[in-house]
XYZ file of N, CA and C in Angstrom:
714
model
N 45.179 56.868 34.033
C 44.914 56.282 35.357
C 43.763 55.295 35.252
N 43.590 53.807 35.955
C 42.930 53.181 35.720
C 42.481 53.053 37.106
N 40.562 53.053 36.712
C 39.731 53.311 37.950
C 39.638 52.152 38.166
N 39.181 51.961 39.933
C 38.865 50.890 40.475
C 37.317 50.591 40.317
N 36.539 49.232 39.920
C 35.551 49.062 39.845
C 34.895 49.574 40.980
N 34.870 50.059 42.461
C 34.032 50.324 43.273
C 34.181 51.490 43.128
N 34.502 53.062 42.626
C 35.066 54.166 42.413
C 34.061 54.008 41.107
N 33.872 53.323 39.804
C 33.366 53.280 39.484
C 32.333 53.789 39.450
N 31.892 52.363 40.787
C 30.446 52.084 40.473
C 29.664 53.626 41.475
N 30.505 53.881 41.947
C 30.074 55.041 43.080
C 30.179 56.640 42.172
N 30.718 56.605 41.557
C 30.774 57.536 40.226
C 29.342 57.799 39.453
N 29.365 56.618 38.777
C 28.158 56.419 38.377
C 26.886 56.667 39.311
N 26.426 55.868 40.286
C 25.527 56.508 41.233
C 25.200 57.288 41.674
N 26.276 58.541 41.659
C 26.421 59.557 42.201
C 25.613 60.687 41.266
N 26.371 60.054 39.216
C 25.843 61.085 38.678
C 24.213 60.675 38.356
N 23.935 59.026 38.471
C 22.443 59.683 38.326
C 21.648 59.849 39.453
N 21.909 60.518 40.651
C 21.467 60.940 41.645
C 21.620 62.557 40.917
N 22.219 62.975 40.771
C 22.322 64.532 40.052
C 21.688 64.689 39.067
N 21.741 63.117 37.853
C 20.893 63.486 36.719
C 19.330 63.931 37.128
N 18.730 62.796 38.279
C 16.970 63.312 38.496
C 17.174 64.526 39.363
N 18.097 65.340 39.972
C 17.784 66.012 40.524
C 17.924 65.960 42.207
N 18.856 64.294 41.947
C 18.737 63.993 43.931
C 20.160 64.928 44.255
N 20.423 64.020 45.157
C 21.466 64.321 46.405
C 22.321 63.314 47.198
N 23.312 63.404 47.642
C 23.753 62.254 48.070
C 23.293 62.179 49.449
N 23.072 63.792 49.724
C 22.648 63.755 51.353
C 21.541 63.442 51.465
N 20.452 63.062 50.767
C 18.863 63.414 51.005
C 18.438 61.954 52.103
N 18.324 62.591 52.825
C 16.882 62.271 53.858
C 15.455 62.060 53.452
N 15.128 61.554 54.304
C 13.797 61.094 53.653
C 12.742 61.513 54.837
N 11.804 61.984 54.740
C 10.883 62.595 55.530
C 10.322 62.167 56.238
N 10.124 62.672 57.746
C 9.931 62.120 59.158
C 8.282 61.516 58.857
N 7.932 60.392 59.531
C 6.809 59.130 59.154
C 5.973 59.001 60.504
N 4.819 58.857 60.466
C 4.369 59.050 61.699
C 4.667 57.652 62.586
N 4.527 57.417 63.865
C 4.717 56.376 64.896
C 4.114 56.084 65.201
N 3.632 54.724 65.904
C 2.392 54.510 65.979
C 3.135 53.359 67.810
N 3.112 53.636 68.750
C 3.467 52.930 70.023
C 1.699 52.195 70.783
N 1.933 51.382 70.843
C 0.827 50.372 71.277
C 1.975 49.371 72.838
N 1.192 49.445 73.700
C 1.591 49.231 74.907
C 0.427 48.320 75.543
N 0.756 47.167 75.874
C -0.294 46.294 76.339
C 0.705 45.467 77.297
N -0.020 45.853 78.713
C 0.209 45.442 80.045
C 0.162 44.619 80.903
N -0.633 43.518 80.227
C -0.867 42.214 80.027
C 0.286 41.594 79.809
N 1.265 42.071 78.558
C 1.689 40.790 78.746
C 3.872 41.709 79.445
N 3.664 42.382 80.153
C 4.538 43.309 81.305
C 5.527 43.565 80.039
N 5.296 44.752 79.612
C 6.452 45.473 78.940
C 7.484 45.608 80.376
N 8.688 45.908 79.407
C 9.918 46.069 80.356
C 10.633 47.437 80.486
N 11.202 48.025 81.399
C 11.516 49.282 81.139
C 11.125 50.631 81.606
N 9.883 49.948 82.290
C 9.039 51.599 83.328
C 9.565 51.338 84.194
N 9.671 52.672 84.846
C 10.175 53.069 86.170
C 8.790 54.331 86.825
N 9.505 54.278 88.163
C 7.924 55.074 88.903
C 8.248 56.455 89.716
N 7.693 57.199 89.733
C 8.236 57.949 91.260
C 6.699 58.959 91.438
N 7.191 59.854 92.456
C 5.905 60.613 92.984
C 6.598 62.037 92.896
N 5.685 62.968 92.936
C 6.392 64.738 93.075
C 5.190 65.175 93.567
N 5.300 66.734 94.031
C 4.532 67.262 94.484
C 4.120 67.416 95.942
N 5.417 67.705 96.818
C 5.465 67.203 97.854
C 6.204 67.887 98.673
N 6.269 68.213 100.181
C 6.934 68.553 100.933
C 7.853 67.516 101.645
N 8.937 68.135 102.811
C 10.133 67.243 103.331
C 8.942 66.565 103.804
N 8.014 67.263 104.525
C 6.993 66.894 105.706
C 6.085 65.584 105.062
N 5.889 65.594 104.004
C 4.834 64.883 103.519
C 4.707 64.246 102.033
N 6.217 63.752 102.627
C 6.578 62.803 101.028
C 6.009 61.303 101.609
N 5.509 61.122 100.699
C 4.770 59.572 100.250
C 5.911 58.069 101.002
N 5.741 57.391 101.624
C 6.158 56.601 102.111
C 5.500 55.037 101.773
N 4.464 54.964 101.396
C 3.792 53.725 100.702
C 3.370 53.819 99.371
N 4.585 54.347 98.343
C 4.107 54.195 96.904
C 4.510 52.852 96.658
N 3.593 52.332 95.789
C 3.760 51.226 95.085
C 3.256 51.270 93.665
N 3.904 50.311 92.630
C 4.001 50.249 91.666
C 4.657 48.831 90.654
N 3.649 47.777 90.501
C 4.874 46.500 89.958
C 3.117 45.899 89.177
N 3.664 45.300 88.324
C 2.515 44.201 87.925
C 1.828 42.948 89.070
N 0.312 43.007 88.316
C -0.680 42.589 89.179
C -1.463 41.762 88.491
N -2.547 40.938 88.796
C -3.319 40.204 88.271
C -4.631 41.263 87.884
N -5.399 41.520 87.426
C -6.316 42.795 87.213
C -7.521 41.712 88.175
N -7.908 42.367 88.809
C -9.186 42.140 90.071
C -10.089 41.651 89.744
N -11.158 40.819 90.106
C -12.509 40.318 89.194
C -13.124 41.430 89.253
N -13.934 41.576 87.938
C -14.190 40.488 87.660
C -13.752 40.312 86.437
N -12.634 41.552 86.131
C -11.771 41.176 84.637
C -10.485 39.934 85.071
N -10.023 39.615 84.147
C -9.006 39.044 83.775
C -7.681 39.374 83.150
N -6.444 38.837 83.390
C -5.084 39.650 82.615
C -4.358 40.032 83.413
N -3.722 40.953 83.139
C -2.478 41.640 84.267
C -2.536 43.367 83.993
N -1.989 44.111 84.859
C -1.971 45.375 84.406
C -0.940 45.482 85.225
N -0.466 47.016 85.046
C 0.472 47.907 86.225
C -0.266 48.758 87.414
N -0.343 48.220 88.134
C -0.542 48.488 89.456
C 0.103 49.611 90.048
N -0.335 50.950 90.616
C 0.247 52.401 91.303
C -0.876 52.674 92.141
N -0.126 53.086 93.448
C -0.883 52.892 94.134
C 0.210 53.954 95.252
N -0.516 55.187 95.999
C 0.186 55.857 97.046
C -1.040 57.034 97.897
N -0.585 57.418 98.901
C -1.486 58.108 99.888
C -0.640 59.275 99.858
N -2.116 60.042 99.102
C -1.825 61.533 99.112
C -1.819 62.731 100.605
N -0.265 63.067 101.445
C -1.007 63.767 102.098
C -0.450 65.017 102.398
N 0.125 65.393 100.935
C 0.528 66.706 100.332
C -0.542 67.386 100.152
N -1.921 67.154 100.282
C -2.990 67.298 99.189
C -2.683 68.068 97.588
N -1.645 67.294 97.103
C -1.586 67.252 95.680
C -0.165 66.702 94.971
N -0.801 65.115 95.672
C 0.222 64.324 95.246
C 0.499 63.709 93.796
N 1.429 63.958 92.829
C 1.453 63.289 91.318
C 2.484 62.161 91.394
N 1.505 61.108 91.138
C 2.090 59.461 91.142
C 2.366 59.134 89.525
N 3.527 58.988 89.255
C 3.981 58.644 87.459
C 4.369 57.173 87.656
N 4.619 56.691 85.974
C 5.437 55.671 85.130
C 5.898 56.778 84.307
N 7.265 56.012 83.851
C 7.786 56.834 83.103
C 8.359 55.979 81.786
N 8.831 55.758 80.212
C 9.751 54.848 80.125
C 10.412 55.911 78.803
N 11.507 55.744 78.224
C 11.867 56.336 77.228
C 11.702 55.236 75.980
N 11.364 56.194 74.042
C 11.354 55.555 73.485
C 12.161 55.855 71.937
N 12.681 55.018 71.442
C 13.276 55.681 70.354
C 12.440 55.722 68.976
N 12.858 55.768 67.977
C 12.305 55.838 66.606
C 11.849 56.425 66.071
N 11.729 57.636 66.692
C 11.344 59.321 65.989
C 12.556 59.580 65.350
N 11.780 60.757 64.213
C 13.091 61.578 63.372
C 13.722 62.099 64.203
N 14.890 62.473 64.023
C 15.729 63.495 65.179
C 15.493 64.986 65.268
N 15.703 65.419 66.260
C 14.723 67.221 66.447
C 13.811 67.700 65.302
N 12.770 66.742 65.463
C 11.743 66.760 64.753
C 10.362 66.833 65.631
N 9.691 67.585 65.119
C 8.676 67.964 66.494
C 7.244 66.912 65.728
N 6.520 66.290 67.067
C 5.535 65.610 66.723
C 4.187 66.054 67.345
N 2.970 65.586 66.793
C 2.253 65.967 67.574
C 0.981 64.294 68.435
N 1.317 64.617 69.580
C 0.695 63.575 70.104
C -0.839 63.339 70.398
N -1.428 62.267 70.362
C -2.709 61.387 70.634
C -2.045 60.779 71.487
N -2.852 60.587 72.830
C -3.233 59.436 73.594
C -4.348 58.738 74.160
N -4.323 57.417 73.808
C -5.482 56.621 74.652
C -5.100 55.768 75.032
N -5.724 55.785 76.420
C -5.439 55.035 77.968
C -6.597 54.311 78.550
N -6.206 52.872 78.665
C -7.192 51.856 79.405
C -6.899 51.649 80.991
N -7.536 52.560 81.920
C -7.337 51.894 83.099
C -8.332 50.953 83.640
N -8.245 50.503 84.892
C -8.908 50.073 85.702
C -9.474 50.855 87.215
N -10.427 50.992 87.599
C -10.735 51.646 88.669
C -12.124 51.000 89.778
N -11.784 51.193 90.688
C -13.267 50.969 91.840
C -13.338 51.828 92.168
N -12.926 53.161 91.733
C -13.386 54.568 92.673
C -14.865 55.134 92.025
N -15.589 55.652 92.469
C -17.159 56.067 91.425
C -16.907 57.141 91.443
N -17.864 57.953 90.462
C -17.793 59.286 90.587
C -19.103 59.866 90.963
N -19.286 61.063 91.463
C -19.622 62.034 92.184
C -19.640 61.619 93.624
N -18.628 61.324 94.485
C -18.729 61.285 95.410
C -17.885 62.165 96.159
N -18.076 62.733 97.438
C -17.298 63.498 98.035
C -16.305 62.260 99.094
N -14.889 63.408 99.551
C -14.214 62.834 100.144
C -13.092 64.232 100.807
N -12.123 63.536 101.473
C -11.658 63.965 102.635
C -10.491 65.103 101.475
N -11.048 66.301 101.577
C -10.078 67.437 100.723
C -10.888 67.287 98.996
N -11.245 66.332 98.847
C -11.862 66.522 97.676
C -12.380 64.739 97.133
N -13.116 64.707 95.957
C -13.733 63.596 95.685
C -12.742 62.303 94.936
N -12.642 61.441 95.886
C -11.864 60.196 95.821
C -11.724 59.995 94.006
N -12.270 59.801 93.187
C -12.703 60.163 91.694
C -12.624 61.365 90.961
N -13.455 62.206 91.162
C -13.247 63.705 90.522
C -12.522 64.648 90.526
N -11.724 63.883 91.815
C -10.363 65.016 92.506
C -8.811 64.677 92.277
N -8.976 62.981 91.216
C -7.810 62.243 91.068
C -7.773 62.471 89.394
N -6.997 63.321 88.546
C -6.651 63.830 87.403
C -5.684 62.361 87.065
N -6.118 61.575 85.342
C -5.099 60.900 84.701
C -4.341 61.697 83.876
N -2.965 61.899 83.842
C -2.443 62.446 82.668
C -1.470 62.029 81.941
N -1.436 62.106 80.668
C -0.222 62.277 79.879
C 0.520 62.635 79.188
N 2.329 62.604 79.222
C 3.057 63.635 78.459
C 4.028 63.051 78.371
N 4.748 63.555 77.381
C 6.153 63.155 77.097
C 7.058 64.580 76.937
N 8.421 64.236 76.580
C 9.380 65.517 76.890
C 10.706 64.594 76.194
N 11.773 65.601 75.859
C 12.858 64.894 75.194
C 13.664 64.711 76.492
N 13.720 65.367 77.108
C 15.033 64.945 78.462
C 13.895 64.386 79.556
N 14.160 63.121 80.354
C 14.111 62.285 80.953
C 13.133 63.007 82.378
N 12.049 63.029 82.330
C 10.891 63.540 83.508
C 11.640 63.015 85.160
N 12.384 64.262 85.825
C 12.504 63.818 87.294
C 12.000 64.308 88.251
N 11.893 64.132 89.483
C 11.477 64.858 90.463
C 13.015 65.432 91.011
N 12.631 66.628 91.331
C 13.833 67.391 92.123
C 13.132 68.435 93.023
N 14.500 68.253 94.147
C 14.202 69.452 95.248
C 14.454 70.771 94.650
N 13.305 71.553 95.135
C 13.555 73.021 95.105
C 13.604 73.283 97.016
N 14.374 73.742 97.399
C 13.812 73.888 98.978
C 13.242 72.801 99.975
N 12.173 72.960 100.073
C 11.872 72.059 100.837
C 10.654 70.958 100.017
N 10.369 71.474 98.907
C 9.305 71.016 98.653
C 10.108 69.995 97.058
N 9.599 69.131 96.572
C 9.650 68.109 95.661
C 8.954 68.542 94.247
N 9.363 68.479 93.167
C 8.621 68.886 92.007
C 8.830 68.341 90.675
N 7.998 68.575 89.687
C 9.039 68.122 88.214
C 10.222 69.332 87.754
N 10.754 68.263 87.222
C 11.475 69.295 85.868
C 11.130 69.092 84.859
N 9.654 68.954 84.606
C 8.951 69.644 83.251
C 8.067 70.110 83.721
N 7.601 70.841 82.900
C 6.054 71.510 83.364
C 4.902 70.706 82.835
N 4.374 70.056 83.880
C 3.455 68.655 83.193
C 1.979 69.158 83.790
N 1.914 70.788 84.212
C 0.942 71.091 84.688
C 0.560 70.719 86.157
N -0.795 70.635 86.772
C -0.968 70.209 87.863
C -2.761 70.242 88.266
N -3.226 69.091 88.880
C -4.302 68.579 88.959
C -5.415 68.672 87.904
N -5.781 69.712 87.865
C -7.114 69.748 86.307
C -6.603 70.745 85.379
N -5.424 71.004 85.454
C -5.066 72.290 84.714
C -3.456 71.402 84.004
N -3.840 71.382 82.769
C -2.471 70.593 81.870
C -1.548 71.725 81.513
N -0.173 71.274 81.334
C 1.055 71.978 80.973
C 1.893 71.898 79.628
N 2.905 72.412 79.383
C 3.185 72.486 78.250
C 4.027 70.929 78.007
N 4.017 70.207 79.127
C 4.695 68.627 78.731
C 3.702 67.091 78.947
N 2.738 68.412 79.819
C 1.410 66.655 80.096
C 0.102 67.711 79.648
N -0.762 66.421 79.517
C -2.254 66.844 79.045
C -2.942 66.098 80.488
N -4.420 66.911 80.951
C -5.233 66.321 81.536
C -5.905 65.374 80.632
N -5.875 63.797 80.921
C -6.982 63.109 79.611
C -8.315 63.187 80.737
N -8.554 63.206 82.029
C -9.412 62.899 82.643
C -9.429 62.700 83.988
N -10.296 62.145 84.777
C -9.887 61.721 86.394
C -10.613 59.862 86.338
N -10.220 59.504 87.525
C -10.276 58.170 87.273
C -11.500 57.495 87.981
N -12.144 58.585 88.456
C -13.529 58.073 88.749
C -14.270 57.250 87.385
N -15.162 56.042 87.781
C -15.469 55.102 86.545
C -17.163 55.651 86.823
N -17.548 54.803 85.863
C -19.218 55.000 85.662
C -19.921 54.580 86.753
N -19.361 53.872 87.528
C -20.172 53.626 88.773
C -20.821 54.801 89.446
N -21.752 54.532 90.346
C -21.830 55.753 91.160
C -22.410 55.391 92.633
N -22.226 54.078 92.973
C -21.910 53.550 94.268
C -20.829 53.976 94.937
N -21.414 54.637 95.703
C -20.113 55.361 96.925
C -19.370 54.650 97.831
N -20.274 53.560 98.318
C -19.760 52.713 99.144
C -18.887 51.355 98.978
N -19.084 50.784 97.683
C -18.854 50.006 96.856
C -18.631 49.893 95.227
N -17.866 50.449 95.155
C -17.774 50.424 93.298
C -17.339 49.333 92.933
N -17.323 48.702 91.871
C -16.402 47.724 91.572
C -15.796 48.153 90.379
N -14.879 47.372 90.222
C -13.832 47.773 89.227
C -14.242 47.163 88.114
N -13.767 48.530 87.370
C -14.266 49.007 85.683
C -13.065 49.269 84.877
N -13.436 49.070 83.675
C -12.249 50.049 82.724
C -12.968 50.915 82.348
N -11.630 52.355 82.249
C -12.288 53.388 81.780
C -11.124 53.992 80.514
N -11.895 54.467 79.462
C -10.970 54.787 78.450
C -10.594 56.103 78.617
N -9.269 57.228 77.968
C -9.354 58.219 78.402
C -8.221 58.529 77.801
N -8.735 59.902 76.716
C -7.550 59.867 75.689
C -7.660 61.791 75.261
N -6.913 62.088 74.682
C -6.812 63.642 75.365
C -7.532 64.211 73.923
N -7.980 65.111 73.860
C -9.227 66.234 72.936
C -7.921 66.841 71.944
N -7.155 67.414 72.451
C -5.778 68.099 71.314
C -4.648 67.443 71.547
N -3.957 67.476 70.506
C -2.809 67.258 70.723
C -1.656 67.662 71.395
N -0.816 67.028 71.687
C 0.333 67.696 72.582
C 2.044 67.325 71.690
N 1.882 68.611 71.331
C 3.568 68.742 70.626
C 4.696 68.871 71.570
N 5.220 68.202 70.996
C 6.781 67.812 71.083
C 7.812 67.294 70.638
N 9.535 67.899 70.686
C 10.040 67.617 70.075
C 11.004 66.666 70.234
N 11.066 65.539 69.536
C 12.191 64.916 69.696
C 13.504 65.193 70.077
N 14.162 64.433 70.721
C 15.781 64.934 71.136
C 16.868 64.111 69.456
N 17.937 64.915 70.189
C 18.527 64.446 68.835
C 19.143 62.739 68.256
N 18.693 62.233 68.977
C 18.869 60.655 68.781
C 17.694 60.250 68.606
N 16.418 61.183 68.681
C 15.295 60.483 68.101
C 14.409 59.468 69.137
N 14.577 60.268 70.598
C 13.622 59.338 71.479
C 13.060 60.593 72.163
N 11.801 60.021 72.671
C 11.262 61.066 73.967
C 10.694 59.709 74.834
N 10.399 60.513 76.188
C 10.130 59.959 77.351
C 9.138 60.085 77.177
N 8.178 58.927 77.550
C 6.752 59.324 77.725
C 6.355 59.050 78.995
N 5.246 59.955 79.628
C 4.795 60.224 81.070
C 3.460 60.070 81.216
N 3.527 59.166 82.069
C 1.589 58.931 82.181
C 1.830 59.177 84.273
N 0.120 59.754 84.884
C 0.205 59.228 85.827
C -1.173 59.898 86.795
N -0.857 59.912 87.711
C -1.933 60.458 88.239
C -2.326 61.750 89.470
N -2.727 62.589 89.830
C -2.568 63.728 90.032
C -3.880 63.528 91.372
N -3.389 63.641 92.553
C -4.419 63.642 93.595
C -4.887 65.095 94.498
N -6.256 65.712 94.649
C -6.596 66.293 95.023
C -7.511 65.567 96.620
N -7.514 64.260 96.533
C -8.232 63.734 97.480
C -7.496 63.135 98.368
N -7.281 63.415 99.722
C -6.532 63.351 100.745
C -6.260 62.344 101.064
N -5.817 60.694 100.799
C -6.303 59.508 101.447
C -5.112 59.037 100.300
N -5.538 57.771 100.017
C -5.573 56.647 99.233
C -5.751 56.961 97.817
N -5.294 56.856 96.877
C -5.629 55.936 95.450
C -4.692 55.018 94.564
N -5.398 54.240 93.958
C -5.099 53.255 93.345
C -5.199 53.286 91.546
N -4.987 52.470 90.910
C -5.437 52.869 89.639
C -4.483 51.106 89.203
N -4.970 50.657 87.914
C -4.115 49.462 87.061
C -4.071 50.005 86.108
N -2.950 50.422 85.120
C -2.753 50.560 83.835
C -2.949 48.991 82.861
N -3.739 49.810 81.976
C -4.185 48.061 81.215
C -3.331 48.239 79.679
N -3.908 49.110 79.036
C -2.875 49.579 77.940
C -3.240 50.938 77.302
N -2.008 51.172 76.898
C -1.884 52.849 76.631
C -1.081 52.824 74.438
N -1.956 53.640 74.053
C -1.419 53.959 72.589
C -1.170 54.920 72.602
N 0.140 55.462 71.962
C 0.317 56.887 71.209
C 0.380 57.104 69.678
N 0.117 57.820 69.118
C 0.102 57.897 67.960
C 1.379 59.082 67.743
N 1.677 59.332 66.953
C 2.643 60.629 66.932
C 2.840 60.952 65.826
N 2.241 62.106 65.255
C 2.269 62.552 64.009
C 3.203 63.712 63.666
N 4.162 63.628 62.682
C 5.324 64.278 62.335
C 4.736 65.899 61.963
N 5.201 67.046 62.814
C 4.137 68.300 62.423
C 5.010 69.028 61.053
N 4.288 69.440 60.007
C 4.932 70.209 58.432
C 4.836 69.042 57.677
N 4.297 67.559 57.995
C 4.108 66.887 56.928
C 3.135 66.520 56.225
């Protein structure tokens, strides 16, 4: 019987994959990720919503779209912005991302550049306009929604809630800035990136959702500009 040169050549390849000891199946070992997000110049692809909420006292003025960032900085950011009067309203972005190994668990870093005019130590109506507004972030392999239970609005992950983080979000902080003008703050960036890591596992196509947002204990108003956000994601057993 006379072989075909591509039968061959696949013959051959095959056996010195056996001669060192390989495989034809071998994989190659999950690599860490490195996601850099800069808001400036409007990534595409976030979407927004709110949870934490009753029929009575779901949010009716959320907003959320790109903005010019306020003086006396310069640039653009993402703009979120809604009136808490659940007293414990959670305002997200959400976007999904691919390029992880597949059900491969990672472990996450985040650091987050916002913008803020709120100061801190100040009091306010249910709690302090700043100290009472939690930033957080998390990711999850299936897609972060809000759903009804009853009457009231919630996640379907457990992303925790106000100063207390969950097994899908981390508290990095609250968004009170260094100011400490009560009456007048002006707007600052503040950095804010989480102490441990937060594991999680990839879905099997190799994306997770990532969840940033903000968590209100203060009865009123807040605002916030996302300027830019990094994750790092380190492959865990490697």
């Amino acid at each position: 019987m006379k072989l075909r040169p591509g039968l061959i050549s696949f013959l051959l390849a095959t056996a010195l994959l056996s001669a060192c000891g390989g495989s034809s199946n071998y994989v190659p070992a999950p690599t860490p990720v490195q996601i850099n997000i800069d808001f400036n110049s409007e990534p595409t692809g976030w979407t927004s919503g709110t949870s934490d909420f009753s029929v009575a006292t779901k949010p009716t003025d959320m907003v959320t779209e790109y903005r010019p960032l306020p003086a006396p900085l310069s640039g653009k950011g993402l703009y979120a912005f809604a009136t808490n009067r659940s007293d414990d309203l959670f305002t997200y972005i959400k976007k999904k991302y691919s390029g992880f190994a597949p059900n491969t668990e990672y472990a996450l870093r985040f650091q987050t550049t916002i913008v803020s005019n709120v100061a801190s130590g100040c009091f306010g109506v249910g709690g302090s306009p700043g100290d009472s507004v939690w930033l957080f972030a998390g990711a999850a392999s299936i897609e972060p929604l809000t759903i009804q239970k009853g009457d009231e609005y919630v996640m379907n992950i457990d992303r925790g809630g106000q100063s207390g983080s969950g097994k899908s979000a981390l508290v990095l902080g609250t968004i009170g800035n260094a100011s400490t003008d009560c009456g007048r703050a002006p707007y600052m960036e503040k950095k804010l990136a989480n102490q441990t890591a937060l594991n999680v596992r990839a879905d099997a196509s190799g994306s997770l959702w990532l969840l940033f947002g903000f968590d209100s204990g203060f009865e009123s108003t807040s605002h916030i500009y996302y300027k830019s956000i990094s994750i790092q994601a380190t492959p865990l057993g490697t």
